[in-house]
XYZ file of C-alpha atoms in Angstrom:
62
model
C 0.024 -0.011 -0.001
C 1.341 3.398 -1.003
C 1.087 5.744 2.007
C 2.953 8.536 0.175
C 0.191 9.410 -2.261
C 0.455 13.120 -3.097
C -3.173 13.755 -2.117
C -2.744 12.384 1.423
C -1.492 15.772 2.724
C -4.503 17.521 1.123
C -6.886 15.023 2.682
C -5.369 15.795 6.072
C -5.866 19.524 5.428
C -9.504 18.849 4.586
C -9.986 16.822 7.763
C -8.360 19.521 9.869
C -10.545 22.197 8.301
C -13.688 20.146 8.922
C -12.634 19.723 12.552
C -12.185 23.491 12.887
C -15.750 24.053 11.726
C -17.462 21.218 13.576
C -15.813 20.597 16.930
C -16.348 24.060 18.474
C -20.073 23.801 17.748
C -20.330 20.761 20.012
C -18.757 22.455 22.993
C -20.831 23.465 26.067
C -22.414 26.877 25.610
C -23.055 26.584 21.876
C -26.534 25.993 20.622
C -26.420 23.360 17.889
C -29.093 23.737 15.255
C -30.394 20.438 13.813
C -32.628 20.222 10.769
C -33.942 17.323 8.686
C -32.850 17.138 5.089
C -35.556 16.465 2.547
C -34.726 13.141 0.936
C -37.072 10.868 -0.969
C -37.798 7.651 0.891
C -36.113 8.818 4.095
C -38.208 10.216 6.938
C -35.368 11.311 9.196
C -32.005 12.505 7.856
C -30.561 15.001 10.390
C -28.079 17.685 9.459
C -26.518 20.221 11.833
C -25.300 23.740 11.274
C -21.839 22.254 11.906
C -22.310 19.861 9.013
C -23.385 22.649 6.699
C -20.514 24.973 7.638
C -17.966 22.176 7.246
C -19.320 21.385 3.799
C -19.029 25.035 2.740
C -15.423 25.216 4.000
C -14.446 21.986 2.280
C -16.037 23.014 -0.987
C -14.050 26.277 -0.886
C -10.823 24.315 -0.433
C -11.582 21.827 -3.190
């Protein structure tokens, strides 16, 4: 297995950025907003504001 793939460093950057967006929102004192995504055939598909902000940040990086 090749662990020196050139994209590995970028994947780590993405993971770190996602952590920066999500982890603080789960700390005490923060109100976490949870919505349900509309998805055909699925009655409950929760998404948090942390999820949405992480997605925005990752899309900007990509």
